[in-house]
mmCIF file of C-alpha atoms and ligand atoms in Angstrom:
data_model
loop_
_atom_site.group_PDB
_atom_site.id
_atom_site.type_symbol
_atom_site.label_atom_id
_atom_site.label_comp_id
_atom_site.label_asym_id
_atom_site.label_seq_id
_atom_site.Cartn_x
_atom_site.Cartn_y
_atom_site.Cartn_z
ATOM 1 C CA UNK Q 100 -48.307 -142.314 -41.258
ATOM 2 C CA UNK Q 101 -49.677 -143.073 -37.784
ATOM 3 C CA UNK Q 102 -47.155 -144.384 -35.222
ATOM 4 C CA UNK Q 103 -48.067 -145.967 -32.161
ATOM 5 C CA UNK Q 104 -45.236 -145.766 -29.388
ATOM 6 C CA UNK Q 105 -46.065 -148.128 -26.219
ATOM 7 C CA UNK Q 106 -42.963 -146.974 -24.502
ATOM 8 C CA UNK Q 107 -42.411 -149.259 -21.611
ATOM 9 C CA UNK Q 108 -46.078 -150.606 -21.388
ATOM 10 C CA UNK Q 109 -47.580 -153.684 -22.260
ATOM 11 C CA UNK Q 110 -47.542 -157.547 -21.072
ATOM 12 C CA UNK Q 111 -48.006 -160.757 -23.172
ATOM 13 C CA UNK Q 112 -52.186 -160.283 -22.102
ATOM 14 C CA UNK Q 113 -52.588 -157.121 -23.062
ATOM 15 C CA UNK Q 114 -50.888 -157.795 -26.322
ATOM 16 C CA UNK Q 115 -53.885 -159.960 -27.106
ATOM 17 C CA UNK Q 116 -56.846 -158.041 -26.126
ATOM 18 C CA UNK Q 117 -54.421 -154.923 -27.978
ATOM 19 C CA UNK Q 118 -54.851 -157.035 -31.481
ATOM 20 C CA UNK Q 119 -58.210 -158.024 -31.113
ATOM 21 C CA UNK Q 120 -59.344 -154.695 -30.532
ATOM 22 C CA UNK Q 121 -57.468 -153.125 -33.031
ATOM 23 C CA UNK Q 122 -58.430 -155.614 -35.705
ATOM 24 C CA UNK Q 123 -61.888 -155.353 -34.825
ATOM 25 C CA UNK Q 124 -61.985 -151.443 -34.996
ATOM 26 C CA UNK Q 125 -59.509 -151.014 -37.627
ATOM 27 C CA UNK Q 126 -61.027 -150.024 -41.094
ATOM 28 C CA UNK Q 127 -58.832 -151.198 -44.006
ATOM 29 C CA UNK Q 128 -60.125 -149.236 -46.731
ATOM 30 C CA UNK Q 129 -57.375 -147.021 -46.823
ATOM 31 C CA UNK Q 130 -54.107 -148.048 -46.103
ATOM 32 C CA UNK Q 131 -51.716 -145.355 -44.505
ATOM 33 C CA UNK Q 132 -48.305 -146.315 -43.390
ATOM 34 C CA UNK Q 133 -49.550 -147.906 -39.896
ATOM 35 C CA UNK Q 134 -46.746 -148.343 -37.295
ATOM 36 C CA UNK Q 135 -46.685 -149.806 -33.753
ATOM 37 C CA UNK Q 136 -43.160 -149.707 -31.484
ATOM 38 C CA UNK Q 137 -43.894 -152.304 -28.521
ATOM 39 C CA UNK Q 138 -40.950 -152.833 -26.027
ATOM 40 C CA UNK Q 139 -38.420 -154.746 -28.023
ATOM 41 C CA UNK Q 140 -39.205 -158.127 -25.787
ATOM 42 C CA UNK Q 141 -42.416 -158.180 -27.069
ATOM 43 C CA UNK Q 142 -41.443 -157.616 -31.066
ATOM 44 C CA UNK Q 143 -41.550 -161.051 -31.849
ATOM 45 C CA UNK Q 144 -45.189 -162.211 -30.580
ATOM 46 C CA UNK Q 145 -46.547 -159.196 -32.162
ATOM 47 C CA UNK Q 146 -44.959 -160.184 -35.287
ATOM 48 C CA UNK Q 147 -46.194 -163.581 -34.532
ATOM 49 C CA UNK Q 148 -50.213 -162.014 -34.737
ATOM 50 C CA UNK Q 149 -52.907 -161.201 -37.340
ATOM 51 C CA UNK Q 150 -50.922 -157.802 -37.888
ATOM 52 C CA UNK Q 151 -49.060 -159.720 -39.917
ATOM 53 C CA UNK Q 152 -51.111 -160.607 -42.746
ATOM 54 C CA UNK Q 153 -51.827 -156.454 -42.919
ATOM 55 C CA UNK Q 154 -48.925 -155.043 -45.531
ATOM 56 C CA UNK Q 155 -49.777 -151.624 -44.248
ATOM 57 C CA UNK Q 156 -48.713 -152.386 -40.416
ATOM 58 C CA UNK Q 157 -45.105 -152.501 -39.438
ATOM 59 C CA UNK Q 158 -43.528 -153.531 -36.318
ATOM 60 C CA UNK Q 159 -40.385 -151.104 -35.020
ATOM 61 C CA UNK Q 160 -38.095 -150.614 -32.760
ATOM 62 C CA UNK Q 161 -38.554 -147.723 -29.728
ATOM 63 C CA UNK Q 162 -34.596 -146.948 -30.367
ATOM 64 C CA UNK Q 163 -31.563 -148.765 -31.059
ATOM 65 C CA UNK Q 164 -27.928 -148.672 -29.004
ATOM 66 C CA UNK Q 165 -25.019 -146.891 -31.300
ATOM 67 C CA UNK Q 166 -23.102 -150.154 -31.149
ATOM 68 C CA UNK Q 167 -23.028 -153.809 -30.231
ATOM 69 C CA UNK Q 168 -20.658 -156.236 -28.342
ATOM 70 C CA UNK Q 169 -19.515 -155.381 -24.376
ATOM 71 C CA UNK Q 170 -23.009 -153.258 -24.373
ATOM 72 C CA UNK Q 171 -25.193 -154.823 -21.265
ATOM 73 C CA UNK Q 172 -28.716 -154.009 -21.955
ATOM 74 C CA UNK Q 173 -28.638 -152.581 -25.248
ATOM 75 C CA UNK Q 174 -30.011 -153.684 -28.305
ATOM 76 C CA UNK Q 175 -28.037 -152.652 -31.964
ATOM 77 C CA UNK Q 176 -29.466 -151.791 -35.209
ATOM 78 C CA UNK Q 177 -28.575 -154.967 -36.972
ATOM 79 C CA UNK Q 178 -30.617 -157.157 -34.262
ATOM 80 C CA UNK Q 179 -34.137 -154.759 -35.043
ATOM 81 C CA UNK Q 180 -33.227 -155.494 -38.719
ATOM 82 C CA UNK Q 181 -32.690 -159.135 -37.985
ATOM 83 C CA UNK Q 182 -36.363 -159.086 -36.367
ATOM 84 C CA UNK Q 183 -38.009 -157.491 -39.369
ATOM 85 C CA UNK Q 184 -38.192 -153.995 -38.024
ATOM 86 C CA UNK Q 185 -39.605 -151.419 -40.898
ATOM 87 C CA UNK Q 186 -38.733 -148.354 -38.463
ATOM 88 C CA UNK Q 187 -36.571 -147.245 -35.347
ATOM 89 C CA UNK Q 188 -37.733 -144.103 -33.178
ATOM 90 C CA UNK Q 189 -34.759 -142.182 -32.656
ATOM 91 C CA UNK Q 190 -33.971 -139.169 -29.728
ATOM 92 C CA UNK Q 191 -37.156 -139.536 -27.830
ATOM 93 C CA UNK Q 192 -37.327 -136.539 -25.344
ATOM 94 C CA UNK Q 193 -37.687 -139.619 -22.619
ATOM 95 C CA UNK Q 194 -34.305 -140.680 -23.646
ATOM 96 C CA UNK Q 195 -32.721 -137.449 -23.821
ATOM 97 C CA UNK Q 196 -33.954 -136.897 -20.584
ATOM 98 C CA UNK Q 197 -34.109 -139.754 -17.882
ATOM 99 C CA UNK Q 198 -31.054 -141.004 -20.436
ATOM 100 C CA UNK Q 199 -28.800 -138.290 -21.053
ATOM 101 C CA UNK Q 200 -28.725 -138.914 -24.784
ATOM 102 C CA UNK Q 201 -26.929 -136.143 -26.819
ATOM 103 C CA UNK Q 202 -27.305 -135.051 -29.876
ATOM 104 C CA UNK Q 203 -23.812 -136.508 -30.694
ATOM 105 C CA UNK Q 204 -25.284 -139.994 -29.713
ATOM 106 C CA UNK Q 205 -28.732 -139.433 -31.794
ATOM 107 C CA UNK Q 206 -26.804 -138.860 -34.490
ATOM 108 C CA UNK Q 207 -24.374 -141.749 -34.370
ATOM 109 C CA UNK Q 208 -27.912 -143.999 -34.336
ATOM 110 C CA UNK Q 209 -29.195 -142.306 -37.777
ATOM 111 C CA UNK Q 210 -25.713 -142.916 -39.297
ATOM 112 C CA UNK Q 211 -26.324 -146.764 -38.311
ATOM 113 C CA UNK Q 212 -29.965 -147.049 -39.579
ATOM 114 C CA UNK Q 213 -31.533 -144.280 -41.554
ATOM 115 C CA UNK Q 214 -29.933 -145.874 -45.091
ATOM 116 C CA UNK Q 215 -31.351 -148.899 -43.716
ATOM 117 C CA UNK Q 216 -34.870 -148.487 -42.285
ATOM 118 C CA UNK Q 217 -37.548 -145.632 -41.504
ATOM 119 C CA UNK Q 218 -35.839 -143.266 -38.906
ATOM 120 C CA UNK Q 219 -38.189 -141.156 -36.492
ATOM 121 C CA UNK Q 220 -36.190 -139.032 -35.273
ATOM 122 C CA UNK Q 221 -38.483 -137.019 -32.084
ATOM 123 C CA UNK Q 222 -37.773 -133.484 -31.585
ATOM 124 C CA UNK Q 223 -39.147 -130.750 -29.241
ATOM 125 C CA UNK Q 224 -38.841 -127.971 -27.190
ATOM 126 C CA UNK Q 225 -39.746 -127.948 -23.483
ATOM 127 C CA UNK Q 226 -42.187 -125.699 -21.965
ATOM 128 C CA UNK Q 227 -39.580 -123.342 -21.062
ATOM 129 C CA UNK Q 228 -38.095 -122.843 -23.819
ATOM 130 C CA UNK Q 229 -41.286 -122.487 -25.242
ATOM 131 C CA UNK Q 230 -42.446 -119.728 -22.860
ATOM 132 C CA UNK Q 231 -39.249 -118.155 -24.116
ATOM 133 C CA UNK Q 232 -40.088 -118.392 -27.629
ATOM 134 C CA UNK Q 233 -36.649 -120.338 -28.275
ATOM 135 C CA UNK Q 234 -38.886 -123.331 -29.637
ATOM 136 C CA UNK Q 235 -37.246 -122.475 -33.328
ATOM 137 C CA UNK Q 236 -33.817 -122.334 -32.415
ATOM 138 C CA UNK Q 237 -34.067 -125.648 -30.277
ATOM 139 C CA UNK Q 238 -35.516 -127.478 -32.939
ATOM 140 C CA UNK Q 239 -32.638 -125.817 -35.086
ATOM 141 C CA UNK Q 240 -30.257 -127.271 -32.713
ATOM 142 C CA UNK Q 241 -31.600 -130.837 -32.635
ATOM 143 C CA UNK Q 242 -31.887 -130.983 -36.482
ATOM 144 C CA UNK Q 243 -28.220 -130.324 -36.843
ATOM 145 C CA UNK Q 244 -27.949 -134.036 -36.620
ATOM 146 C CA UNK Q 245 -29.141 -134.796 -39.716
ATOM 147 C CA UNK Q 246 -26.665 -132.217 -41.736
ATOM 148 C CA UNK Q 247 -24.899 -133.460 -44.552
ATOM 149 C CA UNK Q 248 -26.155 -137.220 -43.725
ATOM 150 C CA UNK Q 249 -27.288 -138.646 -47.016
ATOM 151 C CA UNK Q 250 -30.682 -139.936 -45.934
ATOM 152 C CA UNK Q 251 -32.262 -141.974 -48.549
ATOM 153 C CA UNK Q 252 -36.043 -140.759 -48.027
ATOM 154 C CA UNK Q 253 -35.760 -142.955 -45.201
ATOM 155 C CA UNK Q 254 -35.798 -139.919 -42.611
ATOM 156 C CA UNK Q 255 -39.356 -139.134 -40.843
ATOM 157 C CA UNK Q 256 -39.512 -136.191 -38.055
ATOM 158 C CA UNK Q 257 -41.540 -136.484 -35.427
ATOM 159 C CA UNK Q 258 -42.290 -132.665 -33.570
ATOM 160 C CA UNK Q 259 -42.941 -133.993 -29.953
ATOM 161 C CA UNK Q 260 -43.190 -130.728 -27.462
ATOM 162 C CA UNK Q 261 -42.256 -132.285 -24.122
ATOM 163 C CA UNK Q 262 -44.712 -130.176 -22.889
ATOM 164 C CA UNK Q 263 -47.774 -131.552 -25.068
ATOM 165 C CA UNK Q 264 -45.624 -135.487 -24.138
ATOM 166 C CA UNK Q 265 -48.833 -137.265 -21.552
ATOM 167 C CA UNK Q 266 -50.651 -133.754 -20.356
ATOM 168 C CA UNK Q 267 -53.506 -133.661 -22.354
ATOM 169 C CA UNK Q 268 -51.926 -130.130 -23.702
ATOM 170 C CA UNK Q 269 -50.937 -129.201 -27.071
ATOM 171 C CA UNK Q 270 -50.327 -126.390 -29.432
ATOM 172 C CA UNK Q 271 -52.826 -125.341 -31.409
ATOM 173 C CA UNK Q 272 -53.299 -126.596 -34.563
ATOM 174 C CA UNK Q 273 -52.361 -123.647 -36.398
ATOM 175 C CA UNK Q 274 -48.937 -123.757 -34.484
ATOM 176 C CA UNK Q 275 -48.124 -127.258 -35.009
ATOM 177 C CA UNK Q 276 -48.594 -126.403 -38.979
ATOM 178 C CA UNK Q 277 -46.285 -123.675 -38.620
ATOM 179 C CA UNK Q 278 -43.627 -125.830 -37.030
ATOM 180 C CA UNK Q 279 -43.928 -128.681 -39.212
ATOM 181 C CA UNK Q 280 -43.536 -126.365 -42.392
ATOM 182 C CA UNK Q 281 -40.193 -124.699 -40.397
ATOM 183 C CA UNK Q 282 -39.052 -128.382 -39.878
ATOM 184 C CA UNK Q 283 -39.213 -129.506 -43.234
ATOM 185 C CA UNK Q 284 -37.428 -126.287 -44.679
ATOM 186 C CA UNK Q 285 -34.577 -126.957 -41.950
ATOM 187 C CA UNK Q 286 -34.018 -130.561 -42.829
ATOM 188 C CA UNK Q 287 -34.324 -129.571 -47.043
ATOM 189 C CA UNK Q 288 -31.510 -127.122 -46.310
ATOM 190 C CA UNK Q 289 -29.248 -128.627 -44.040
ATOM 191 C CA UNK Q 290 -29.299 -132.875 -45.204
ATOM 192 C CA UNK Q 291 -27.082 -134.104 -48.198
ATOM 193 C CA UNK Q 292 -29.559 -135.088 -50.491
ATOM 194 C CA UNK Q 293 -32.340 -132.134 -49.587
ATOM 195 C CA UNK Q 294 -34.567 -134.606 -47.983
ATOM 196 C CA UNK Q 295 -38.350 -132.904 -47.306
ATOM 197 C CA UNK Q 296 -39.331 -134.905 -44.413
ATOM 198 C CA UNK Q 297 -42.632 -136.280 -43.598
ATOM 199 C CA UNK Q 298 -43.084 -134.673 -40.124
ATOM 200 C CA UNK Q 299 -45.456 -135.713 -37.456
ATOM 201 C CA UNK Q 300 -47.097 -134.111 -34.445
ATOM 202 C CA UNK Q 301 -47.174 -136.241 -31.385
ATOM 203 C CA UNK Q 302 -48.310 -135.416 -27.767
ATOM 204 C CA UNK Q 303 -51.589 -135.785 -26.082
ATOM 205 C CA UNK Q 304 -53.315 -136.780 -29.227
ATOM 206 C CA UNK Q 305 -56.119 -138.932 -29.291
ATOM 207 C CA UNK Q 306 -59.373 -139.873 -31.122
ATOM 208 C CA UNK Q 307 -60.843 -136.815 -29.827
ATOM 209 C CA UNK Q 308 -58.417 -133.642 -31.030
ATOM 210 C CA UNK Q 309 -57.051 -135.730 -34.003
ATOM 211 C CA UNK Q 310 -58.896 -134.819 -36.429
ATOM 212 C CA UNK Q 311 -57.736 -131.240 -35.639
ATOM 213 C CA UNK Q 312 -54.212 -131.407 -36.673
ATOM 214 C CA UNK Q 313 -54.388 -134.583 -39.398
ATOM 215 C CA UNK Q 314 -56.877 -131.309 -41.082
ATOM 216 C CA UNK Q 315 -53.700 -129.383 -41.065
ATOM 217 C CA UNK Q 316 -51.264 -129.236 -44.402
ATOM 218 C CA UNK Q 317 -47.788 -129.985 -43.006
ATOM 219 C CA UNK Q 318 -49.030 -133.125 -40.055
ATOM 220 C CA UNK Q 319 -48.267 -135.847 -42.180
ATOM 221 C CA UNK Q 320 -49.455 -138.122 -39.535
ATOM 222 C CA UNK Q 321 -48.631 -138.552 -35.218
ATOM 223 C CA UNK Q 322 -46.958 -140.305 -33.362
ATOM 224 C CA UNK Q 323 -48.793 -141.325 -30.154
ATOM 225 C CA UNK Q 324 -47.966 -142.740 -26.681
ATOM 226 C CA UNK Q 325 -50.826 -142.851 -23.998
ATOM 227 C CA UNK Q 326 -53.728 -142.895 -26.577
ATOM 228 C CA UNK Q 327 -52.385 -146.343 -28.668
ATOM 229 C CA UNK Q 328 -52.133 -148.450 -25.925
ATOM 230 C CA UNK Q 329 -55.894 -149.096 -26.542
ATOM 231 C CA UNK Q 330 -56.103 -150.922 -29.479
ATOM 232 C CA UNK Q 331 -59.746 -149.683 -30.754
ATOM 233 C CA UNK Q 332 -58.768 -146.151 -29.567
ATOM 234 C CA UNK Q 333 -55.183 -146.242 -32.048
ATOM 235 C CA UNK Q 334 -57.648 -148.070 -34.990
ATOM 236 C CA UNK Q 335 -60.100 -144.902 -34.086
ATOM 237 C CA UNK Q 336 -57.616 -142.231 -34.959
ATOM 238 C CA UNK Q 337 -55.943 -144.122 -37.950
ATOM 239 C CA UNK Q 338 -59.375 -144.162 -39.344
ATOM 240 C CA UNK Q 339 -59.847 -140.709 -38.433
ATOM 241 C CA UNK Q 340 -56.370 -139.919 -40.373
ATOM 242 C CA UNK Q 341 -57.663 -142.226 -43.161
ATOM 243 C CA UNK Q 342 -60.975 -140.235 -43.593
ATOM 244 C CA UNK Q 343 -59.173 -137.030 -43.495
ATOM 245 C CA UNK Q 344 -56.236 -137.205 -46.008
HETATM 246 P P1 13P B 618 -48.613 -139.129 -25.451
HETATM 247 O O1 13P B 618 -49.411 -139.438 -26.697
HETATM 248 O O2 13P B 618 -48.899 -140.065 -24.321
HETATM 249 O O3 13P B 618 -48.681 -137.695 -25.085
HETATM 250 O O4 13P B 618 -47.079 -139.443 -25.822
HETATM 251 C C1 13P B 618 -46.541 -138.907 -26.981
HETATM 252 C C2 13P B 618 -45.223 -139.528 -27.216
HETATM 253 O O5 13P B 618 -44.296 -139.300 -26.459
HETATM 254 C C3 13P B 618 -45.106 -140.456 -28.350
HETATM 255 O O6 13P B 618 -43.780 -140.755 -28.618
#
């Protein structure tokens, strides 16, 4: 599963040189679960392009709001599902941090969408916490949302350090596999239905250091920010995933 996240990027021109590019680039041999999570006004016209007629690409949602109604701004679950959405990225580090979202919040969101759709949910520790080897019990802290939810296979984690997030750093590979394998034994003990999540690595990767973790056991895939807004460079790396798995 490869997941591109364009966070607030994009315009109605780029999203046309984005699809030509990818389409040209894109090898279809294989067909891995292909996401791509534009800003939610530009849903439709990608849904609207030659992606379309690809049943291995899916158009989703960057995040939903918990609710609807008297909620300026905000965009609710049933409107992504309205547009066709196959997946929702859930407690970004960006919105926990410039948003103040809580963990109380993130979980309210999987309660309204994970029995419904594919639920990222993005988790991480921050380079602190890191330094202070507390990445563990963070990550234990921001899975407790998912305990005793009964997810459906629906629920996909994404490990995002927010220190790897846009800095060309990242764990080594070796770590990430070691993290993935804790996540996945977390969420099997702690959700309703002993889910084992597809997890995947996201931060600074790109077509050159892919390969490196998608060789790993536990990276199911990535999720990626800076490196999909070119569409030959996202078709690169799902390739790249496709030859390695
Ligand atoms: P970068 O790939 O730009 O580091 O961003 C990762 C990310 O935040 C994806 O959600």
């Amino acid at each position: 599963m490869i997941i591109a996240n364009w966070k607030c990027n994009g315009s109605k021109a780029m999203t046309n040189t984005w699809v030509n590019n990818f389409l040209t680039n894109y090898d279809e041999t294989k067909k891995a679960f292909i996401g791509i999570a534009p800003p939610s006004i530009y849903i439709q016209r990608l849904l609207e392009t030659e992606l379309n007629k690809l049943a291995e690409i899916n158009i989703g949602s960057q995040d939903i709001d918990i609710s609807s109604g008297a909620r300026t701004g905000a965009i609710s679950s049933d409107m992504i599902l309205d547009f066709d959405c196959k997946f929702s990225i859930i407690g970004h580090s960006e919105r926990r941090q410039l948003f103040n979202e809580t963990n109380e919040e993130i979980k309210q969101k999987i309660l309204k969408i994970a029995k419904k759709t594919i639920t990222i949910l993005c988790v991480g520790e921050t380079r602190e916490e890191n330094k202070n080897d507390q990445t563990r019990d963070i990550l234990k802290k921001q899975l407790e949302v998912v305990k005793d939810i009964e997810l459906n296979n629906s629920l996909v984690i994404a490990y995002e350090p927010v220190w790897a997030i846009g800095t060309g750093n990242t764990p080594t590979p070796n770590n990430i596999n070691e993290i993935h394998k804790f996540i996945k034994d977390v969420v099997q003990s702690t959700s309703y239905n002993s889910e084992y999540p597809m997890v995947l690595y996201g931060g600074s990767v790109n077509q050159e250091n892919a390969k490196s973790f998608f060789k790993e056991e536990f990276v199911d895939g990535a999720l990626i920010g800076g490196a999909s807004l070119d569409g030959k460079e996202f078709a690169n790396i799902i390739n790249i995933f496709n030859e390695t798995n």
